[in-house]
PDB file of C-alpha atoms in Angstrom:
ATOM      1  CA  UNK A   1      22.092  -7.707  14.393  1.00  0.00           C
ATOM      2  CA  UNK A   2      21.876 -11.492  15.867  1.00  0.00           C
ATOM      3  CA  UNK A   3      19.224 -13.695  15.048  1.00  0.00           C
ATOM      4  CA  UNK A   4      17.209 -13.339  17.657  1.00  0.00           C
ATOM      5  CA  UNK A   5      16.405  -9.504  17.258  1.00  0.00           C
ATOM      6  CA  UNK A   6      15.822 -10.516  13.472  1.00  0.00           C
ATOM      7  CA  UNK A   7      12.929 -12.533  14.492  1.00  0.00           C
ATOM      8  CA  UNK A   8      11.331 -10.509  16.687  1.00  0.00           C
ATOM      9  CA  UNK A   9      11.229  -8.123  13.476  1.00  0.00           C
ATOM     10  CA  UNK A  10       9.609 -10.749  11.482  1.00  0.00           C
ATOM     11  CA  UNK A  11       6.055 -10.731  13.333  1.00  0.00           C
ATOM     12  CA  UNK A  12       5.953  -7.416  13.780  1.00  0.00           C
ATOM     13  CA  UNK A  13       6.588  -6.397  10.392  1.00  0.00           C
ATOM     14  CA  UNK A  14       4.150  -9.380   9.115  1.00  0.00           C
ATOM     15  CA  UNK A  15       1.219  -7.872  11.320  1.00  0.00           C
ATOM     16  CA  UNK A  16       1.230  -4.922  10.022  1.00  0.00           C
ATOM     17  CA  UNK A  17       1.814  -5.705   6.257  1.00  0.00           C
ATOM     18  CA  UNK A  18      -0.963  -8.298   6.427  1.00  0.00           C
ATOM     19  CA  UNK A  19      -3.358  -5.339   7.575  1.00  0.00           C
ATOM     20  CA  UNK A  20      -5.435  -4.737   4.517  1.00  0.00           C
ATOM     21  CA  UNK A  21      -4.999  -1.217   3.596  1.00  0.00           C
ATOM     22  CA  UNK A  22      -4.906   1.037   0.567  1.00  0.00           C
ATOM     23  CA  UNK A  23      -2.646  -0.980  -1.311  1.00  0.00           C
ATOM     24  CA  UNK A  24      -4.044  -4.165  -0.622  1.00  0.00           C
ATOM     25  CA  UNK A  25      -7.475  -2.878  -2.248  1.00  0.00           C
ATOM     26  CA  UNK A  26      -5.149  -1.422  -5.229  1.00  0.00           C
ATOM     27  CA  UNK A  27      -3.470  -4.714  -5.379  1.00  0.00           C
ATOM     28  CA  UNK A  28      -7.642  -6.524  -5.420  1.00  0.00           C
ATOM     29  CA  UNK A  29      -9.033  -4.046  -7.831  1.00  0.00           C
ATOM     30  CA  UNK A  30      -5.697  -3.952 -10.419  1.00  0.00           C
ATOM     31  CA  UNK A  31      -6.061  -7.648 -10.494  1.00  0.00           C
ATOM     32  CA  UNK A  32      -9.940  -7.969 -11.318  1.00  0.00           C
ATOM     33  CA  UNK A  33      -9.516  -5.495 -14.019  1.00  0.00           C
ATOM     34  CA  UNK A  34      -6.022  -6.397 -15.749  1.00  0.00           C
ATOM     35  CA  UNK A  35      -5.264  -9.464 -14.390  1.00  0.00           C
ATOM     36  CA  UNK A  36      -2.540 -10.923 -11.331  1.00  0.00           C
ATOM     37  CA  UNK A  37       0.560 -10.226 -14.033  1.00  0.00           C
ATOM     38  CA  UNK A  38      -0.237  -6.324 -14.101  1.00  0.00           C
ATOM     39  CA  UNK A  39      -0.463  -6.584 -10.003  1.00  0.00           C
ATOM     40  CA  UNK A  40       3.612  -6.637 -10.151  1.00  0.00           C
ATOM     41  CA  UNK A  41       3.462  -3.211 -11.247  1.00  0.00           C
ATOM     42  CA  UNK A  42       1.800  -1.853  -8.801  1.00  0.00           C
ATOM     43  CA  UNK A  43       3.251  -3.997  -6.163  1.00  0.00           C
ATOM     44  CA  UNK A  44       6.806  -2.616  -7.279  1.00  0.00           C
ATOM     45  CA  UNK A  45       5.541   0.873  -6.964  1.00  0.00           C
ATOM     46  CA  UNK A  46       4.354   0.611  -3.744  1.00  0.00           C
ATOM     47  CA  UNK A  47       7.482  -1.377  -2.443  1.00  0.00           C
ATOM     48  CA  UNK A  48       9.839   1.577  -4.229  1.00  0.00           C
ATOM     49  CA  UNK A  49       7.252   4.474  -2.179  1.00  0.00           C
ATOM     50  CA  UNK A  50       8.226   2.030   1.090  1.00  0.00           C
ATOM     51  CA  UNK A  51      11.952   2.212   0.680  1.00  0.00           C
ATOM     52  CA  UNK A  52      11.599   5.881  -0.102  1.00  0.00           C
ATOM     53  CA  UNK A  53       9.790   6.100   2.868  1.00  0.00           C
ATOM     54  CA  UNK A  54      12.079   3.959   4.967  1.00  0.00           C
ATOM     55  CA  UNK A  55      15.043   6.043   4.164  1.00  0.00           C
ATOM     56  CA  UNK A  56      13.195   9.479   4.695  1.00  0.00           C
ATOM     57  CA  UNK A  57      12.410   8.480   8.236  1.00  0.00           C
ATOM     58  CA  UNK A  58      16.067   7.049   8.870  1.00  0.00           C
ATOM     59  CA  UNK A  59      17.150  10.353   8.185  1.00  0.00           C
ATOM     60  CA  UNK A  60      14.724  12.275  10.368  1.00  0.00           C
ATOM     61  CA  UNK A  61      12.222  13.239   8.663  1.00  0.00           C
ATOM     62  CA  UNK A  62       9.862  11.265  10.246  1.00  0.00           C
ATOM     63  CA  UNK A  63      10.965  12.756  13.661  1.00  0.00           C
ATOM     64  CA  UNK A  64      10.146  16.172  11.995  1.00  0.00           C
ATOM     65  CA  UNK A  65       6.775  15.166  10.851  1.00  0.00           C
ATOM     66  CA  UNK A  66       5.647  14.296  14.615  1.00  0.00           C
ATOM     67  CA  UNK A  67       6.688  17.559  15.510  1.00  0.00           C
ATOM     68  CA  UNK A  68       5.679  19.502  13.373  1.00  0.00           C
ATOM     69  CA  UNK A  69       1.746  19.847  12.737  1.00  0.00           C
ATOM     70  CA  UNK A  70       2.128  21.822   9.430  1.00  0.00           C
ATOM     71  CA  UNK A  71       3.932  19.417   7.938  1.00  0.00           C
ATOM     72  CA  UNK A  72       2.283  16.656   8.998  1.00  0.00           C
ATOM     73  CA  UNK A  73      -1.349  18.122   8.092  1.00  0.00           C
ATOM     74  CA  UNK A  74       0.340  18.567   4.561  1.00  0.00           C
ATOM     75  CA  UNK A  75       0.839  14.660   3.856  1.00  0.00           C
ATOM     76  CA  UNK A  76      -1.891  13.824   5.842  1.00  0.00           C
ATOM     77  CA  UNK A  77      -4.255  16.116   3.440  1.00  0.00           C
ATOM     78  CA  UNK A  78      -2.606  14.828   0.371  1.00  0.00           C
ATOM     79  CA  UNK A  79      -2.203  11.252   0.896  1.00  0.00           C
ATOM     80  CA  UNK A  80      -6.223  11.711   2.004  1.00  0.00           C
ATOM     81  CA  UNK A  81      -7.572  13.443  -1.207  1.00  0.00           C
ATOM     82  CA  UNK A  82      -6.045  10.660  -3.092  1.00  0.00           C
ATOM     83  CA  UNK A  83      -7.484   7.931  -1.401  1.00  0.00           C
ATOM     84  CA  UNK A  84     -10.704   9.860  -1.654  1.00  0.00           C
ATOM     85  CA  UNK A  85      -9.809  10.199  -5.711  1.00  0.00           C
ATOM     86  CA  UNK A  86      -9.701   6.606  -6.431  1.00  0.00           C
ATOM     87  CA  UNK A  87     -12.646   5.921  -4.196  1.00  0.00           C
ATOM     88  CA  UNK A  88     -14.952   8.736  -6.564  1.00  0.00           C
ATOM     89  CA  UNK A  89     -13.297   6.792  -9.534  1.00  0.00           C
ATOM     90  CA  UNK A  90     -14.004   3.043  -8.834  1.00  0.00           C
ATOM     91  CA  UNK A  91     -17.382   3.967  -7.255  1.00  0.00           C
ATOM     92  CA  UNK A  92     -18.277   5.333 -10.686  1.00  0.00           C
ATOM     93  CA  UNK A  93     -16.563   2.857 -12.673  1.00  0.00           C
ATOM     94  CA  UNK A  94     -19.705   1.426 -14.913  1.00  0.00           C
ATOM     95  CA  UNK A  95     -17.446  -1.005 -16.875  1.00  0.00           C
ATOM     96  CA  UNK A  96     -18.005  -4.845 -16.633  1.00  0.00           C
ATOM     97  CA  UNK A  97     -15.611  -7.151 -15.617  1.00  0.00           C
ATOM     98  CA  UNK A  98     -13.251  -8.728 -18.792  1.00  0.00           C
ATOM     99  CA  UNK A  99     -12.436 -11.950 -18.937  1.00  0.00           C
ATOM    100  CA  UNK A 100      -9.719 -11.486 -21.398  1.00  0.00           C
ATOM    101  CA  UNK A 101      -7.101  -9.432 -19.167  1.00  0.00           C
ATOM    102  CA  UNK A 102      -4.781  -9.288 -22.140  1.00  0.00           C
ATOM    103  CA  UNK A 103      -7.614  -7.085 -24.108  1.00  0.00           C
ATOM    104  CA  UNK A 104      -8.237  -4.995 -20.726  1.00  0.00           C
ATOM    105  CA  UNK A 105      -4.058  -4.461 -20.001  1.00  0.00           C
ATOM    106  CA  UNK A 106      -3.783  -2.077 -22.967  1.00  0.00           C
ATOM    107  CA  UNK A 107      -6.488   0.296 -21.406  1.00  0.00           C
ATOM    108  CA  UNK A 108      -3.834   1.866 -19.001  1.00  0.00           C
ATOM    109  CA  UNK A 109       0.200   1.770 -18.811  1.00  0.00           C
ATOM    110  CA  UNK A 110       1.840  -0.366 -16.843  1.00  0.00           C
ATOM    111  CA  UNK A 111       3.788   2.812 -15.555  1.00  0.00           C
ATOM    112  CA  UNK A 112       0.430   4.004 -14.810  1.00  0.00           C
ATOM    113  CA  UNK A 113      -0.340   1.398 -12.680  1.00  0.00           C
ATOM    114  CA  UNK A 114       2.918   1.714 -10.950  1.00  0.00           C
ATOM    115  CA  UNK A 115       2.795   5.165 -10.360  1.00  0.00           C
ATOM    116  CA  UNK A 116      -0.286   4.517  -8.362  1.00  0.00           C
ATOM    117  CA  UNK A 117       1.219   2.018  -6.174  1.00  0.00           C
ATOM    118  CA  UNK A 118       4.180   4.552  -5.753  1.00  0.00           C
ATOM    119  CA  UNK A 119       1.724   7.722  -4.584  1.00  0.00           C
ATOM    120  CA  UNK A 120       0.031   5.519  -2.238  1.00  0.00           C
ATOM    121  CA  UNK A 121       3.351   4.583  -0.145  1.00  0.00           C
ATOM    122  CA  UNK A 122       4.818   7.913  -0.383  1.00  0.00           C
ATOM    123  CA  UNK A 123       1.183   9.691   0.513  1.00  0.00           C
ATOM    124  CA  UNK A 124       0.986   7.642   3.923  1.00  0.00           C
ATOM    125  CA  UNK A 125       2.205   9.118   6.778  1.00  0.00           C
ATOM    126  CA  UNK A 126       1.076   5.912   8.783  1.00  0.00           C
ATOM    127  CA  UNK A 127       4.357   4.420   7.204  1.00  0.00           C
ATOM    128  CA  UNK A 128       6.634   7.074   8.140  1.00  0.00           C
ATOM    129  CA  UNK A 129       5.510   6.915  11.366  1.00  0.00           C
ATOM    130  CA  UNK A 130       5.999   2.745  11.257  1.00  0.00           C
ATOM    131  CA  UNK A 131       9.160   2.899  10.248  1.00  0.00           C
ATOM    132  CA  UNK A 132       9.990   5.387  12.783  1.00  0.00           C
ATOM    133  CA  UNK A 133       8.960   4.103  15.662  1.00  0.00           C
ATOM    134  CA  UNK A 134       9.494   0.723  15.223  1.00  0.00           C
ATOM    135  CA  UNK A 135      13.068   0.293  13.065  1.00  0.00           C
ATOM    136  CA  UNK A 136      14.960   2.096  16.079  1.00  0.00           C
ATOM    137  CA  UNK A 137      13.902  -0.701  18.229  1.00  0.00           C
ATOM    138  CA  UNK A 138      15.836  -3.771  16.164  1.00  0.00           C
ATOM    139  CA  UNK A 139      18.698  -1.617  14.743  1.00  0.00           C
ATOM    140  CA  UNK A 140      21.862  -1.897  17.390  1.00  0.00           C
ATOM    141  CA  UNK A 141      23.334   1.333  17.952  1.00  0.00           C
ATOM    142  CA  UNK A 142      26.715  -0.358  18.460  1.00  0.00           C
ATOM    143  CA  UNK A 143      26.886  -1.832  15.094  1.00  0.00           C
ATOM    144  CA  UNK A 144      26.687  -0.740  11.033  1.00  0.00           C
ATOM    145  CA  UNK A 145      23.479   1.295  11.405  1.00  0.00           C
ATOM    146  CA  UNK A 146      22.971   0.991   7.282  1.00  0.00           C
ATOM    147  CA  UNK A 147      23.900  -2.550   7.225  1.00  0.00           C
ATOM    148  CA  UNK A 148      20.955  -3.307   9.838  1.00  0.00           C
ATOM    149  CA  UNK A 149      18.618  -1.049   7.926  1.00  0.00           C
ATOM    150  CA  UNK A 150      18.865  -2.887   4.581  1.00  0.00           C
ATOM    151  CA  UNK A 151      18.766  -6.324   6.095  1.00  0.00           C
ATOM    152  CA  UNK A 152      14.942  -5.320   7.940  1.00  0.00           C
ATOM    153  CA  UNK A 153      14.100  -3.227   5.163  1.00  0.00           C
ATOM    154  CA  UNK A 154      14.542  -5.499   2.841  1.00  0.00           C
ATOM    155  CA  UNK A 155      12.703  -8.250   4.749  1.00  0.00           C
ATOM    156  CA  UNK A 156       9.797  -5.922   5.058  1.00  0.00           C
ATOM    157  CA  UNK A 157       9.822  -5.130   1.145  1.00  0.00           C
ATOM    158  CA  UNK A 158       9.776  -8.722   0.201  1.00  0.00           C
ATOM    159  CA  UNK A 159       6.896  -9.157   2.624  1.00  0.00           C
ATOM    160  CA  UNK A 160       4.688  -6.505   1.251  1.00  0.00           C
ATOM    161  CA  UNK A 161       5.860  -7.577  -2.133  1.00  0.00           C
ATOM    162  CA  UNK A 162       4.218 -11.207  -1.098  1.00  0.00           C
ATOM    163  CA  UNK A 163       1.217 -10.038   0.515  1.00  0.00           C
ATOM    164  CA  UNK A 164       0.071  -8.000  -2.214  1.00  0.00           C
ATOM    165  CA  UNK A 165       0.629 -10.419  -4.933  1.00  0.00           C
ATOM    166  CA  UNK A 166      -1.570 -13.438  -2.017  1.00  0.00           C
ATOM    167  CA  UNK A 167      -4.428 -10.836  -1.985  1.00  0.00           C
ATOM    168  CA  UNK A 168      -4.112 -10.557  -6.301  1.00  0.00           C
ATOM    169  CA  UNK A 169      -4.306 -14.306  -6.259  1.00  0.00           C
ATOM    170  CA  UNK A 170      -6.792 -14.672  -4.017  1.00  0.00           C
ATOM    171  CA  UNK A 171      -9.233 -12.098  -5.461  1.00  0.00           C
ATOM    172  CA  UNK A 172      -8.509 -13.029  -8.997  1.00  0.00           C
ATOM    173  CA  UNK A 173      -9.721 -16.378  -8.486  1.00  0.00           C
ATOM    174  CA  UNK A 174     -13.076 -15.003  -7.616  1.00  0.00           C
ATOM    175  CA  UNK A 175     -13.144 -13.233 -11.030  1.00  0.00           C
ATOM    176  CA  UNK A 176     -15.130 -15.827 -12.606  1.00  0.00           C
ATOM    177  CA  UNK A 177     -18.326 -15.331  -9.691  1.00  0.00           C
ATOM    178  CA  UNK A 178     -17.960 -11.752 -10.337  1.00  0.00           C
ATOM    179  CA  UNK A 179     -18.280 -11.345 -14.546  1.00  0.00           C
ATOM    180  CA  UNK A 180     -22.057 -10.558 -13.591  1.00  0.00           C
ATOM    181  CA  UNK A 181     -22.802  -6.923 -14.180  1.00  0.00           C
ATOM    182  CA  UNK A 182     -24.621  -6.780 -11.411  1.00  0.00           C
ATOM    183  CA  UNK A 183     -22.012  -8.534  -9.201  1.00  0.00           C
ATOM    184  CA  UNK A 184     -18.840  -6.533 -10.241  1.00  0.00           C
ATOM    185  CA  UNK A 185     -21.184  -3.180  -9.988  1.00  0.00           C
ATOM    186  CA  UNK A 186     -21.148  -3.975  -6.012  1.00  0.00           C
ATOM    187  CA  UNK A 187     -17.731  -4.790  -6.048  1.00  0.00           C
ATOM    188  CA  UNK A 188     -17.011  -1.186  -7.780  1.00  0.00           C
ATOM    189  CA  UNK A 189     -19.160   0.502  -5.233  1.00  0.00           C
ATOM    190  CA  UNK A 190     -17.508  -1.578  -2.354  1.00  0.00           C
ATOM    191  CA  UNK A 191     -13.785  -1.115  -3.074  1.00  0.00           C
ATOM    192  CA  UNK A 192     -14.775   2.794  -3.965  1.00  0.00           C
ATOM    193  CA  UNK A 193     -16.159   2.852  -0.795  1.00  0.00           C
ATOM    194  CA  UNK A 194     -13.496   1.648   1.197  1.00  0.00           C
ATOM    195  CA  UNK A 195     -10.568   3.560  -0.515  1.00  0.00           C
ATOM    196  CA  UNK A 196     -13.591   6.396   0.872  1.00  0.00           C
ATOM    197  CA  UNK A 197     -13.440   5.312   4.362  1.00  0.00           C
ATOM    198  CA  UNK A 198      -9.599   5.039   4.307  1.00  0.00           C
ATOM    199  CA  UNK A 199      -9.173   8.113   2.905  1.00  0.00           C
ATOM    200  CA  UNK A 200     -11.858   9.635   5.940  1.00  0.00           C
ATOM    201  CA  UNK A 201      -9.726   7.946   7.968  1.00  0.00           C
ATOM    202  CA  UNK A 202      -6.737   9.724   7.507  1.00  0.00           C
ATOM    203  CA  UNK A 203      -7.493  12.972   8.056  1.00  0.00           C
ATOM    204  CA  UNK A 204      -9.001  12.002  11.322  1.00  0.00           C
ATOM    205  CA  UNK A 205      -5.257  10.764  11.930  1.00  0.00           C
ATOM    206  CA  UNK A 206      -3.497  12.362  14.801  1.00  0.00           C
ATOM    207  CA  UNK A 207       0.046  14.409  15.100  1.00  0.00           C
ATOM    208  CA  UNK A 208       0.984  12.219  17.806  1.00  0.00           C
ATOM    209  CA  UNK A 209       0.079   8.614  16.340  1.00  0.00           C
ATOM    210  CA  UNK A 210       3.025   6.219  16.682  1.00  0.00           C
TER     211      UNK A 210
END
């Protein structure tokens, strides 16, 4: 891969990690309620789910999922009743807002909180379908396929890694505004709401979406 090909990768693969999506409202709502540190667990999860991801489509299965509708319908489904799940659950989340994250961290695991990072990646076929549409393009056929696929891959991981953890930051410091009851009610109703709409938003998704 020369250098040039490796930065054409860079933009494309910073576009669509900068998107927010479901783990960038994970990433917003695990750092309101257990502060920026406990973010790194689910940031890890959700970069492991990518890799997982990466490699499944290397190896074909993400040409399998665009061609075959059961299959696809089945991750689809899945990744969209989760979304839906953690929607129902912060929507009805009636507690306020603690200022002391180290009191608030021993509510749930950190494995816990990775575990949801790692369902989220692995639940999205909108990733498979990234990964197979778009790797193919900067990977030379002439050269070590593998060698090429760890270099992007791991670009992209660090990148997601970073964005998630920018988001954290960002929201956290608008923790302070939001220790109102009131306040942090509307925040539970709006990040509920859109892990909803994502979630509705899936299973509108289409076989052939590249």
């Amino acid at each position: 891969m020369d250098l040039t090909t490796y930065l054409l990768f860079v933009p494309v693969a910073l576009i669509s990690i900068c998107s927010p999506g479901p783990a960038t409202m994970l990433a917003i709502s695990n750092s309101m309620n257990y502060g920026v540190r406990r973010v790194h667990y689910s940031s890890l999860g959700n970069i492991i789910g990518q890799f997982i991801v990466a490699s499944l489509a290397m190896m074909g299965v993400g040409a399998l999922l665009k061609t075959s509708e059961f299959l696809f319908d089945i991750v689809k489904v899945v990744g969209a009743v989760y979304l839906i799940y953690l929607g129902v659950q912060q929507w009805r989340n009636k507690s306020k807002l603690n200022m002391n994250t180290e009191k608030s961290a021993s509510v749930t695991s950190n494995s816990k909180i990775a575990l949801k990072g790692l369902i989220l990646a692995l639940s999205n076929p909108k990733d498979i379908f990234f990964f197979t549409a778009l790797l193919p393009q900067f990977i030379n056929p002439d050269s070590g396929l593998w060698q090429q696929f760890a270099i992007l891959i791991f670009s992209f991981l660090l990148f997601s890694y970073i964005s998630l953890m920018t988001w954290a930051s960002v929201a956290y410091k608008a923790k302070g505004w939001l220790t109102e009851e009131s306040r942090m009610s509307w925040f539970n109703k709006l990040t509920g709401g859109v892990f909803f709409i994502l979630g509705i938003g899936m299973l509108k998704m289409k076989r052939n979406l590249t």
